[in-house]
Amino acid sequence: MLRLENVSKYYHSNDVVALGLRKVSLEFKLGEFIAVTGESGSGKSTLLNVISGLDTYEDGEMYINGEETSYFSIDEWETYRRQYIGFVFQSYNIIDSYSVYENVLVALQIQGYDPLKRKERALELIRRVGLESHTHHKASKLSGGQKQRAVIARALAKDCPVIVCDEPTGNLDSESSRNIIELLKEISENKLVIVVTHNYDEIKDYATRRIRLFDGEVVEDKVLRNRADVEDSMSVPSYRMSFMNLVGMSTKNLFRTPRRSIFSIIVTMFVVLAFALSFGVFKKNQGDTGNYYGSEYFQNVIENRIIVTKFDDSVFSLTELQELRDIEDVMMLIEHDVLLDFVISAEIEEYDWSYYEQMYLTPAVILKDRDLRSGRLPQNATEVVVDEGMGYKVGDQMESFYSFGRYYYGEGPGGQADVEPDLLLDVVGVSKDIIANDWRYRVYVHEEFFKDSVIIGKAYIGAQSYINFSADILDLAEGEFSEMSLWNPELVIDNTLADNEIKFGYDFLNQAYYMIHNADYNLEEEFIPFDIDLHVTSSFFQNDKTLTVVGVEGDPEKYEYGKIAMNQTLYDELAAIDKYQIALIVSDSFDADNVIDIIKAEGYNAIYPAGVETYNSIVNNIISGIWFGFLMILLMTVVYFVSYLVLRNIQFSKKKDYLIFRSIGASKNDLNKVTIIELFQTVTISFILIYALLYFNEIIYIYLPQQLKYYTIGNYIFVLLIM
């Protein structure tokens, strides 16, 4: 089966050549139990290494089943060792973290043994070497003789024709040595067993042949007894580990070395956390439209808002509204979308000082309990949740105003006018920062808040001027009518006025009076009513009416400018407030895409303010993309070197086990795959733990940035694959 013809082996070191073997010619056959003896340095281990393919040779030829090996490549030698050679060494070469059963089973896995028969075969081999009572004992807990028996069982599991043993009894007591030799003798009945030993006496009664070396040469080759009667040829199948076997081996390696695995996971968790937080910052910045003050048409650009109108500018019927409410993923329908761009004002306390600020009305339905820093969600129109930076706490009452100008001008405490608030709102919750790059303060209100007729009326003529008021005034100086506009007027409903009567704030009234009389209006004089042609316009309608101005609205001395007063009947007639433009509230941008597709399929016009790109948003996305790319390269470079140095040392600590895997048939390529799978599993576990921590942080704030709301499913996959 194996034949050496004039084989020589030399070792080179620092220009010194040392002899390993010199013109060795030997032939080995199945059924032989061969003892190789000699003094230290005589070439015993070198001969064993050449036979097993661990060492090459310089001269001569070695034949395997008649095939020359001198031209073998590294891969071919690896294949030879994997298919032909089983190893038993003095140092046991057992995988300490595995049990006896697992040590034997891994050899069966490596050679692709039938998965349905592996367990039975492994247990049979364990019984054969007399270790059935230690089947599930960890190898590190075995005695020396038991370890050697386990290694022999593993070598048998490999089912190869040649077993090479290098001092297999060197560390054993006499009783254990005798048991091991008897076992090897039994194995040689159908295999070739070659034993290198320094103690010939313990093997002489069992060996069929003795080979003695001296200074690299064979000085004795003596047949002691007949070999077992077995055909001197053996078909050796080629095999590769399946992917599932590779995964199984890597998983077992992780769980059998818990301290090493936990350390790897902890290191990797820091890496994943660093990248996850960096990527979260990028997603947060990317999530902004780039225009911190909204767009030309929409100030409130939350991702939950979809604006719906009809292409013919007609009013939505009750049936149409109900159909839109019933669309899957629609959380709420607001019949007057204008309310989402309407602001109310309140005092903000920040950095030990206070000021008045505008706040956008936002549906509380977009909040979840985990979005609250404290408190609960509102349950009626007078309860609100406020942003955490506003200085309010649960239980406070927030005094709010419809108009920014009412408190900003005039005298009073802190420079504000001493006026009664328009709204008294109970703070029942404080929210976390849940909207990316939101420069605005928000007040989250109940659905009923959006149904208040007074608030709806205020919103239609609020800061965005969805309904615009203008009037034709006869200019005596010019001799013709000139149009004057009321910029952002504050509506006052005064039902003491007749249906054709109206009042204006002092600023507008004074301008009109001057144009008519060519003089400023004198507050001390009796007011003289005059007629104007008032125009009320919106995106959906235009109404014109001749009205009589009957006085001044508000107190001019308090500078209450920008007002317009009329009774409810006249306002309803002029403004014609109806359901022309509605808003659908959804959970996020993903639901928005689905709902918009449905709306368009039904023949409606859909606008998604959060998706409107402006010049600023495009430039911002390009700059942030480049900046993030640079930061990611920098971060990944640091991550690479940190993880490389740490994990490389961890992998080096596995070198002994990997050499054992090689000795029982695992290819270098397979072990590379096992390493990669182990690292992937480590990263996956670390990834799951870190993102579980971040999810927990979203629910209960633990001083980590809350960024998961900016992630998509694809983002999670991207981060995992990058890691």
XYZ file of C-alpha atoms in Angstrom:
723
model
C 0.000 0.000 0.000
C 2.775 2.453 0.960
C 6.257 2.176 -0.486
C 9.366 4.325 -0.010
C 12.284 4.072 -2.451
C 15.537 5.809 -1.467
C 13.690 8.575 0.313
C 15.859 11.278 1.881
C 14.835 14.213 4.012
C 17.014 17.183 4.954
C 16.370 20.154 7.221
C 17.855 23.552 6.443
C 18.501 26.198 9.081
C 20.887 29.188 8.924
C 22.928 27.650 6.069
C 23.239 24.423 8.075
C 21.874 21.196 6.591
C 20.698 18.523 9.029
C 19.967 14.939 8.004
C 16.484 13.626 8.693
C 16.346 10.473 6.558
C 18.922 8.981 4.198
C 17.923 6.714 1.314
C 15.170 4.916 3.184
C 13.457 2.113 1.300
C 10.480 0.499 3.020
C 7.140 -1.037 2.122
C 4.046 -1.081 4.323
C 0.907 -3.193 3.959
C -2.531 -3.350 5.499
C -2.766 -5.686 8.470
C 0.678 -4.798 9.775
C 1.361 -3.541 13.298
C 4.786 -1.941 12.950
C 7.039 -0.698 15.746
C 9.516 2.026 14.739
C 12.341 2.345 17.272
C 15.656 4.140 17.640
C 17.499 6.658 19.739
C 16.376 10.286 20.026
C 17.234 12.096 16.790
C 17.481 8.865 14.803
C 14.687 9.927 12.431
C 11.672 8.075 13.880
C 9.324 11.089 13.942
C 10.681 12.288 10.588
C 9.807 8.934 9.011
C 6.321 9.150 10.535
C 5.865 12.714 9.250
C 6.913 11.728 5.717
C 4.610 8.700 5.707
C 1.675 10.807 6.969
C 2.335 13.666 4.551
C 3.154 16.218 7.261
C 6.666 16.583 5.817
C 7.860 16.505 2.220
C 11.019 14.727 1.085
C 13.904 15.834 -1.146
C 15.108 12.630 -2.805
C 13.612 9.339 -3.833
C 9.942 8.508 -4.194
C 7.019 7.497 -2.044
C 4.158 5.557 -3.606
C 0.566 5.368 -2.405
C -1.237 2.425 -3.953
C 1.363 2.585 -6.695
C 0.950 6.339 -7.333
C 3.974 8.627 -7.138
C 3.725 11.481 -4.645
C 6.773 13.609 -5.440
C 4.676 15.926 -7.611
C 1.910 16.347 -5.007
C 0.763 19.899 -4.349
C -0.109 21.225 -0.902
C -3.789 20.566 -1.571
C -3.068 17.011 -2.720
C -1.051 16.275 0.423
C -3.949 17.655 2.434
C -6.333 15.366 0.597
C -4.005 12.422 1.250
C -3.866 13.134 4.982
C -7.614 13.643 5.126
C -8.419 10.361 3.341
C -5.615 8.011 4.364
C -4.092 8.980 7.717
C -5.363 8.826 11.284
C -3.176 10.324 14.017
C -2.544 9.261 17.627
C 0.026 11.404 19.423
C 1.753 11.327 22.791
C 0.127 14.672 23.697
C -3.309 13.105 23.048
C -4.388 15.901 20.690
C -7.870 15.750 22.111
C -10.267 18.699 22.009
C -10.566 19.468 25.719
C -13.746 21.516 25.418
C -15.598 18.636 23.736
C -16.996 15.540 25.408
C -15.745 12.070 24.447
C -18.824 11.633 22.293
C -18.292 14.983 20.550
C -14.607 14.222 19.915
C -15.597 11.054 18.083
C -18.642 12.584 16.413
C -16.669 15.471 14.898
C -14.522 13.007 12.932
C -17.685 11.484 11.481
C -19.013 14.942 10.618
C -15.796 15.951 8.904
C -15.848 12.921 6.617
C -19.510 13.440 5.771
C -20.772 10.291 7.479
C -24.498 9.609 7.115
C -26.192 11.978 9.637
C -28.773 9.314 10.524
C -26.073 6.820 11.529
C -23.491 9.111 13.174
C -24.709 8.764 16.724
C -24.906 4.963 16.546
C -21.431 4.740 14.965
C -19.874 7.118 17.531
C -21.326 5.174 20.459
C -20.174 1.899 18.938
C -16.576 3.161 18.687
C -16.681 4.518 22.241
C -17.824 1.122 23.479
C -15.053 -0.527 21.470
C -12.370 1.459 23.318
C -14.063 0.890 26.668
C -15.222 4.427 27.408
C -18.997 3.925 27.374
C -19.230 5.061 30.988
C -17.488 8.316 30.060
C -19.400 9.041 26.861
C -20.548 12.526 27.862
C -17.646 13.436 30.107
C -15.674 16.498 29.086
C -12.321 15.443 27.629
C -10.398 17.767 29.949
C -11.668 15.709 32.908
C -10.328 12.351 31.608
C -7.197 10.565 32.735
C -4.268 10.157 30.339
C -5.241 6.601 29.348
C -8.856 7.606 28.826
C -7.823 10.530 26.621
C -5.679 8.235 24.497
C -8.553 5.775 24.150
C -10.819 8.632 23.061
C -8.247 9.698 20.450
C -8.054 6.125 19.119
C -11.852 5.985 18.894
C -11.748 9.233 16.943
C -9.036 7.851 14.645
C -11.232 4.815 14.029
C -14.180 7.089 13.319
C -12.172 8.636 10.547
C -12.237 5.201 8.853
C -8.880 5.638 7.136
C -6.453 2.801 6.162
C -3.387 4.095 8.046
C -3.051 4.897 11.760
C 0.229 6.588 12.744
C 1.081 6.802 16.439
C 3.889 8.944 17.825
C 4.786 7.751 21.347
C 1.130 6.968 22.155
C 2.015 5.583 25.600
C 4.720 8.064 26.582
C 2.627 9.726 29.275
C 0.793 6.648 30.532
C 1.278 4.193 33.369
C 2.132 0.582 32.537
C -1.440 -0.704 32.832
C -2.846 2.045 30.579
C 0.046 1.540 28.129
C -0.703 -2.172 27.826
C -4.402 -1.474 27.195
C -3.592 1.047 24.471
C -1.124 -1.314 22.743
C -3.660 -4.138 22.804
C -6.264 -1.821 21.305
C -3.882 -0.728 18.526
C -3.077 -4.368 17.812
C -6.766 -5.095 17.462
C -7.160 -2.164 15.062
C -4.307 -3.432 12.853
C -6.342 -6.449 11.794
C -7.740 -4.427 8.897
C -5.544 -1.321 8.897
C -1.895 -0.376 8.789
C -0.753 0.753 12.246
C 2.678 2.341 12.599
C 3.832 3.100 16.152
C 6.910 5.175 16.969
C 8.113 4.248 20.444
C 11.180 4.587 22.634
C 10.061 1.618 24.736
C 10.196 -1.428 22.469
C 9.635 -3.844 25.321
C 5.998 -2.801 25.818
C 5.139 -3.445 22.172
C 7.366 -6.385 21.187
C 4.753 -9.007 22.087
C 2.205 -7.411 19.759
C 4.132 -5.951 16.795
C 4.273 -7.874 13.525
C 7.385 -6.006 12.429
C 10.193 -3.913 13.867
C 11.992 -1.080 12.055
C 15.000 0.439 13.805
C 16.651 3.655 12.637
C 20.015 5.196 13.378
C 21.188 8.582 12.058
C 18.362 8.669 9.547
C 19.034 5.223 8.095
C 17.189 1.956 8.476
C 19.548 -0.407 10.329
C 16.957 -3.104 11.023
C 13.725 -4.174 9.329
C 12.591 -7.421 10.920
C 9.312 -9.329 10.572
C 8.317 -10.629 14.002
C 5.115 -12.447 13.104
C 2.694 -12.727 10.251
C 0.423 -9.758 9.583
C -3.348 -10.074 9.554
C -4.750 -11.672 6.443
C -6.257 -8.659 4.686
C -6.234 -7.505 1.082
C -3.539 -4.896 0.605
C -5.721 -2.327 -1.112
C -8.477 -0.050 0.073
C -10.876 2.275 -1.706
C -10.829 5.605 0.035
C -13.803 7.917 -0.645
C -13.321 11.648 -1.146
C -15.448 13.884 1.051
C -16.130 17.470 1.954
C -17.979 18.919 4.896
C -21.480 20.135 4.129
C -22.465 23.687 4.988
C -24.723 22.470 7.802
C -21.826 20.476 9.267
C -19.669 23.605 9.158
C -22.386 25.583 10.927
C -22.785 22.818 13.496
C -19.043 22.736 14.204
C -18.800 26.516 14.572
C -21.849 26.618 16.848
C -20.427 23.830 18.989
C -17.102 25.662 19.232
C -18.898 28.762 20.519
C -20.861 26.949 23.204
C -18.039 24.654 24.304
C -15.688 27.562 25.059
C -18.054 29.938 26.885
C -15.461 32.258 28.441
C -13.681 32.795 25.156
C -16.966 33.212 23.295
C -18.371 35.664 25.860
C -15.219 37.761 25.623
C -15.493 37.768 21.814
C -19.135 38.787 22.043
C -18.394 41.616 24.492
C -15.666 42.995 22.207
C -17.956 42.709 19.202
C -20.826 44.353 21.079
C -18.744 47.488 21.564
C -17.969 47.468 17.841
C -21.636 47.021 16.893
C -22.756 49.709 19.361
C -20.239 52.224 17.981
C -21.380 51.632 14.428
C -25.085 51.441 15.300
C -25.002 54.829 17.038
C -23.032 56.388 14.190
C -25.420 54.984 11.624
C -28.370 56.184 13.715
C -27.012 59.739 13.646
C -26.746 59.507 9.860
C -30.306 58.200 9.536
C -31.598 60.936 11.823
C -29.943 63.617 9.703
C -31.061 61.934 6.499
C -34.632 61.761 7.788
C -34.896 65.536 7.785
C -36.205 67.267 4.658
C -33.217 69.596 4.741
C -35.462 72.668 5.121
C -35.667 73.248 8.856
C -38.570 75.689 8.377
C -40.747 73.434 6.267
C -41.528 74.023 2.631
C -43.129 76.909 0.807
C -46.578 75.455 1.449
C -46.312 73.197 4.494
C -44.675 73.941 7.810
C -45.599 70.723 9.601
C -43.691 68.046 7.678
C -44.140 65.036 9.963
C -43.892 61.688 8.161
C -47.356 60.753 9.458
C -49.249 63.358 7.413
C -50.827 62.725 4.002
C -52.809 65.586 2.447
C -55.763 64.594 0.268
C -57.827 66.773 -2.063
C -60.090 66.154 -5.048
C -58.899 67.109 -8.496
C -62.095 69.080 -9.168
C -61.667 71.019 -5.870
C -65.064 69.825 -4.666
C -66.028 69.037 -1.080
C -65.607 65.509 0.340
C -68.887 63.786 1.067
C -69.507 61.880 4.296
C -69.353 58.606 2.358
C -65.994 59.511 0.821
C -64.586 60.504 4.208
C -65.668 57.189 5.703
C -64.074 55.251 2.834
C -60.809 57.077 3.428
C -61.000 56.383 7.177
C -61.436 52.695 6.456
C -58.213 52.366 4.459
C -55.847 49.951 6.127
C -52.936 51.684 7.915
C -54.921 54.948 8.320
C -54.854 55.778 12.034
C -56.938 58.948 11.934
C -58.629 61.351 9.519
C -58.532 65.110 10.152
C -61.315 66.813 8.209
C -59.444 70.124 8.030
C -55.801 69.640 7.107
C -55.149 73.335 7.732
C -55.090 72.548 11.463
C -51.727 70.783 11.099
C -50.087 74.012 9.922
C -51.802 76.068 12.607
C -49.758 77.098 15.633
C -50.683 77.994 19.158
C -48.321 79.860 21.474
C -47.261 79.271 25.058
C -44.516 80.149 27.503
C -41.417 77.972 27.301
C -39.051 77.580 30.242
C -35.484 76.753 29.272
C -32.045 77.333 30.821
C -33.511 79.188 33.835
C -35.289 81.730 31.678
C -38.588 81.795 29.836
C -39.935 83.060 26.534
C -43.005 82.565 24.363
C -42.839 80.174 21.436
C -45.095 78.790 18.749
C -46.079 75.119 18.870
C -47.469 72.958 16.086
C -50.605 70.950 16.663
C -49.772 67.275 16.232
C -52.121 64.272 16.576
C -51.366 62.345 19.757
C -52.372 59.165 17.929
C -48.856 58.985 16.439
C -47.432 58.501 19.944
C -46.991 55.171 21.656
C -46.594 54.663 25.380
C -42.865 54.058 24.894
C -42.568 57.524 23.308
C -43.468 59.166 26.607
C -40.874 60.247 29.086
C -43.613 60.444 31.700
C -47.392 60.570 32.042
C -49.964 59.212 29.599
C -51.658 60.025 26.311
C -54.479 62.620 26.205
C -58.055 61.357 26.554
C -60.018 64.509 25.681
C -59.691 67.859 23.909
C -58.268 69.738 26.914
C -55.447 67.272 27.651
C -52.109 67.455 25.854
C -48.666 65.875 25.703
C -45.776 68.331 25.312
C -42.154 68.021 24.188
C -39.704 67.378 27.005
C -37.686 70.532 26.250
C -40.585 72.891 26.948
C -40.130 72.907 30.711
C -43.562 71.519 31.584
C -44.220 68.493 33.752
C -47.215 66.242 34.210
C -49.936 68.061 36.148
C -49.065 71.572 34.904
C -51.610 73.783 33.171
C -50.397 75.434 29.979
C -51.805 78.851 29.079
C -51.974 79.073 25.292
C -52.814 81.740 22.717
C -54.155 81.521 19.194
C -52.139 84.515 18.006
C -48.449 85.155 18.458
C -49.060 88.927 18.418
C -51.490 88.976 21.322
C -48.806 88.515 23.951
C -45.694 89.587 22.125
C -46.526 93.272 21.860
C -47.414 95.611 24.670
C -46.487 95.891 28.284
C -46.850 93.383 31.062
C -44.882 90.893 33.125
C -41.740 89.859 31.255
C -42.555 92.223 28.418
C -45.761 90.354 27.506
C -49.183 91.883 27.315
C -51.376 91.180 30.322
C -54.132 89.337 28.458
C -56.285 86.328 29.210
C -55.165 83.070 27.537
C -57.297 81.626 24.768
C -56.792 78.022 25.894
C -56.085 76.326 29.187
C -54.582 72.911 28.467
C -53.773 70.217 31.017
C -50.356 68.600 30.559
C -50.869 64.839 31.053
C -47.684 63.609 29.401
C -44.165 64.609 28.370
C -42.807 63.082 25.158
C -39.322 62.089 24.114
C -37.674 63.575 21.051
C -39.329 61.301 18.481
C -39.171 63.398 15.293
C -35.860 63.669 13.459
C -34.235 67.107 13.306
C -37.389 68.858 14.457
C -36.628 72.468 15.348
C -40.250 73.093 16.363
C -41.931 72.538 19.672
C -45.022 70.380 19.425
C -48.144 69.925 21.455
C -49.770 66.522 20.951
C -53.552 66.776 21.133
C -56.503 64.396 21.219
C -58.604 63.731 18.116
C -61.473 65.798 19.569
C -59.261 68.895 19.581
C -59.315 68.925 15.769
C -63.143 69.071 15.780
C -63.499 72.347 17.730
C -65.256 74.861 15.447
C -63.519 77.877 17.032
C -60.091 76.366 16.531
C -60.972 75.368 12.972
C -62.030 78.953 12.249
C -58.840 80.345 13.775
C -56.732 77.934 11.773
C -58.245 78.939 8.433
C -57.156 82.541 8.874
C -54.028 81.826 10.897
C -50.378 82.295 10.109
C -50.583 80.368 6.823
C -53.583 82.447 5.615
C -55.483 79.615 3.996
C -58.307 82.152 3.826
C -57.117 85.608 2.795
C -59.059 88.812 3.462
C -58.657 91.931 1.334
C -60.786 95.004 0.684
C -61.253 97.632 -1.973
C -60.850 101.141 -0.460
C -61.543 104.367 -2.376
C -58.283 106.325 -2.395
C -59.244 110.022 -2.634
C -55.714 111.007 -3.557
C -55.663 108.642 -6.517
C -59.354 108.874 -7.298
C -59.672 105.080 -7.598
C -60.118 101.977 -5.508
C -56.999 100.347 -4.080
C -56.827 96.844 -2.639
C -55.619 96.448 0.932
C -54.841 93.041 2.490
C -55.208 91.961 6.090
C -51.994 90.075 6.705
C -52.498 87.168 9.132
C -55.578 88.646 10.829
C -56.907 87.420 14.126
C -60.541 86.445 13.802
C -62.962 87.590 16.508
C -66.522 86.253 16.462
C -68.832 88.954 17.774
C -72.496 87.973 17.509
C -73.614 91.450 18.598
C -72.797 92.611 15.060
C -75.368 92.456 12.295
C -74.895 90.148 9.301
C -73.556 93.017 7.152
C -71.380 94.671 9.800
C -67.641 94.253 10.421
C -64.899 95.734 12.587
C -61.158 95.968 11.993
C -58.146 96.402 14.221
C -56.727 99.868 14.535
C -53.879 99.364 12.050
C -56.052 98.379 9.083
C -58.828 100.768 10.015
C -56.456 103.728 10.235
C -55.030 102.975 6.773
C -58.508 102.729 5.270
C -59.668 105.903 7.038
C -56.611 107.802 5.782
C -57.279 106.743 2.195
C -60.911 107.854 2.463
C -60.455 111.059 4.478
C -56.795 111.870 3.804
C -56.250 112.110 7.591
C -55.491 109.793 10.522
C -58.416 108.461 12.430
C -59.011 110.295 15.714
C -60.107 107.922 18.460
C -61.815 110.748 20.342
C -64.138 111.586 17.450
C -67.391 109.771 16.866
C -66.921 106.863 14.505
C -68.489 107.354 11.081
C -69.390 104.009 9.444
C -68.272 103.456 5.854
C -68.711 100.686 3.275
C -66.009 98.446 1.791
C -65.961 95.656 -0.766
C -64.460 92.663 1.096
C -62.858 89.770 -0.824
C -62.332 86.366 0.797
C -60.229 83.885 -1.187
C -58.732 80.444 -0.684
C -57.371 77.681 -2.874
C -60.910 76.423 -3.356
C -63.249 79.420 -3.566
C -63.662 83.215 -3.752
C -66.422 85.223 -2.049
C -67.107 88.955 -2.426
C -69.439 91.057 -0.277
C -70.091 94.728 0.416
C -69.975 95.347 4.177
C -70.211 98.280 6.553
C -67.279 99.036 8.864
C -68.872 100.032 12.161
C -65.937 100.484 14.519
C -62.544 99.488 15.889
C -61.905 95.977 17.193
C -59.689 95.742 20.265
C -57.899 98.350 22.335
C -55.607 100.521 20.159
C -53.615 101.579 23.200
C -52.616 97.955 23.769
C -51.505 97.698 20.153
C -53.950 94.894 19.394
C -53.473 95.091 15.673
C -54.346 92.647 12.902
C -57.902 91.910 14.001
C -61.133 91.347 12.177
C -64.542 90.913 13.868
C -67.840 89.646 12.475
C -70.692 87.467 13.608
C -70.707 83.698 13.086
C -73.289 83.795 10.325
C -71.275 86.234 8.224
C -68.052 84.327 8.817
C -69.628 81.016 7.769
C -70.998 82.697 4.635
C -67.699 84.333 3.683
C -65.210 81.628 4.657
C -67.324 78.733 3.394
C -65.251 76.441 5.605
C -65.798 72.910 4.407
C -63.923 69.669 3.855
C -61.936 70.602 0.754
C -58.526 69.481 2.033
C -58.225 66.693 4.569
C -55.335 64.894 6.267
C -54.823 61.183 6.801
C -52.556 60.205 9.704
C -50.453 57.055 9.346
C -47.798 55.383 11.471
C -44.693 56.027 9.368
C -43.298 56.591 5.882
C -43.783 52.939 4.928
C -47.482 53.055 5.670
C -47.620 56.424 3.915
C -46.339 54.861 0.676
C -48.989 52.138 0.820
C -51.832 54.530 1.638
C -50.810 57.013 -1.068
C -50.911 54.239 -3.672
C -54.454 53.351 -2.588
C -55.587 56.995 -2.573
C -54.262 57.625 -6.057
C -55.863 54.427 -7.324
C -59.209 55.754 -6.007
C -58.796 58.937 -8.048
C -57.805 61.404 -5.323
C -54.914 63.843 -5.248
C -52.376 62.933 -2.556
C -49.542 65.124 -1.271
C -46.879 63.878 1.142
C -45.211 66.958 2.711
C -42.416 64.948 4.340
C -41.442 63.614 0.927
C -41.303 66.957 -0.872
C -37.725 67.587 -1.931
C -36.401 71.094 -1.911
C -33.095 72.455 -3.093
C -31.952 72.549 0.522
C -32.964 68.934 1.157
C -31.161 67.682 -1.947
C -27.967 69.540 -1.058
C -28.278 68.433 2.577
C -28.665 64.774 1.587
C -25.641 64.930 -0.720
C -23.461 66.593 1.926
C -24.651 64.272 4.703
C -24.097 61.254 2.451
C -20.512 62.283 1.715
C -19.870 63.126 5.358
C -21.317 59.856 6.555
C -19.276 57.955 3.965
C -16.108 59.576 5.284
C -17.067 58.901 8.914
C -18.017 55.323 8.105
C -14.654 54.670 6.424
C -12.868 56.213 9.405
C -14.990 54.292 11.894
C -14.668 51.010 10.024
C -10.890 51.465 9.865
C -10.730 51.887 13.632
C -13.205 49.046 14.109
C -11.185 46.810 11.813
C -7.911 47.283 13.638
C -9.454 47.003 17.106
C -11.448 43.899 16.242
C -8.563 42.451 14.235
C -6.100 42.701 17.091
C -8.497 41.370 19.714
C -10.276 38.714 17.697
C -7.012 37.605 16.056
C -5.611 36.786 19.485
C -8.803 34.923 20.315
C -8.510 32.936 17.095
C -4.874 32.147 17.856
C -6.019 30.669 21.148
C -7.992 28.165 19.060
C -4.946 27.138 17.046
C -4.420 23.871 18.943
C -8.017 22.795 18.338
C -7.794 23.712 14.664
C -4.610 21.658 14.249
C -6.466 18.725 15.774
C -9.326 19.256 13.339
C -6.768 19.204 10.517
C -5.288 15.963 11.835
C -8.677 14.241 11.746
C -9.469 15.308 8.224
C -10.786 18.882 8.172
C -9.363 20.819 5.253
C -7.835 24.237 5.646
C -10.591 25.633 3.443
C -13.280 24.078 5.652
C -11.690 25.460 8.809
C -11.476 28.911 7.240
C -15.213 28.644 6.637
C -15.775 27.515 10.229
C -13.832 30.562 11.432
C -15.888 32.894 9.270
C -19.140 31.299 10.420
C -18.024 31.578 14.057
C -17.287 35.266 13.585
C -20.593 35.779 11.796
C -22.412 34.043 14.646
C -20.523 36.159 17.177
C -21.475 39.333 15.328
C -25.078 38.197 14.951
C -25.386 37.483 18.671
C -23.732 40.830 19.469
C -26.004 42.558 16.940
C -29.133 41.057 18.534
C -28.000 41.963 22.049
C -27.086 45.548 21.129
C -30.285 46.216 19.236
C -32.294 44.594 22.034
C -30.533 47.038 24.365
C -31.352 49.926 22.029
C -34.966 48.778 21.827
C -35.111 48.629 25.625
C -33.621 52.130 25.621
C -36.521 53.275 23.427
C -38.972 52.056 26.074
C -37.060 52.988 29.215
C -34.497 55.709 28.634
C -31.029 54.512 29.743
C -28.906 57.415 28.516
C -28.290 56.118 24.990
C -29.490 58.127 21.981
C -32.908 56.919 20.835
C -32.491 56.277 17.128
C -34.356 53.080 16.230
C -37.334 55.066 14.960
C -35.171 56.159 12.038
C -34.335 52.581 10.978
C -35.934 50.577 8.190
C -35.772 46.783 7.830
C -33.131 47.268 5.149
C -31.043 49.370 7.556
C -30.882 46.518 10.079
C -29.724 44.109 7.369
C -27.183 46.658 6.107
C -25.640 47.162 9.561
C -25.490 43.405 10.185
C -23.758 42.713 6.866
C -21.333 45.621 7.336
C -20.411 44.227 10.741
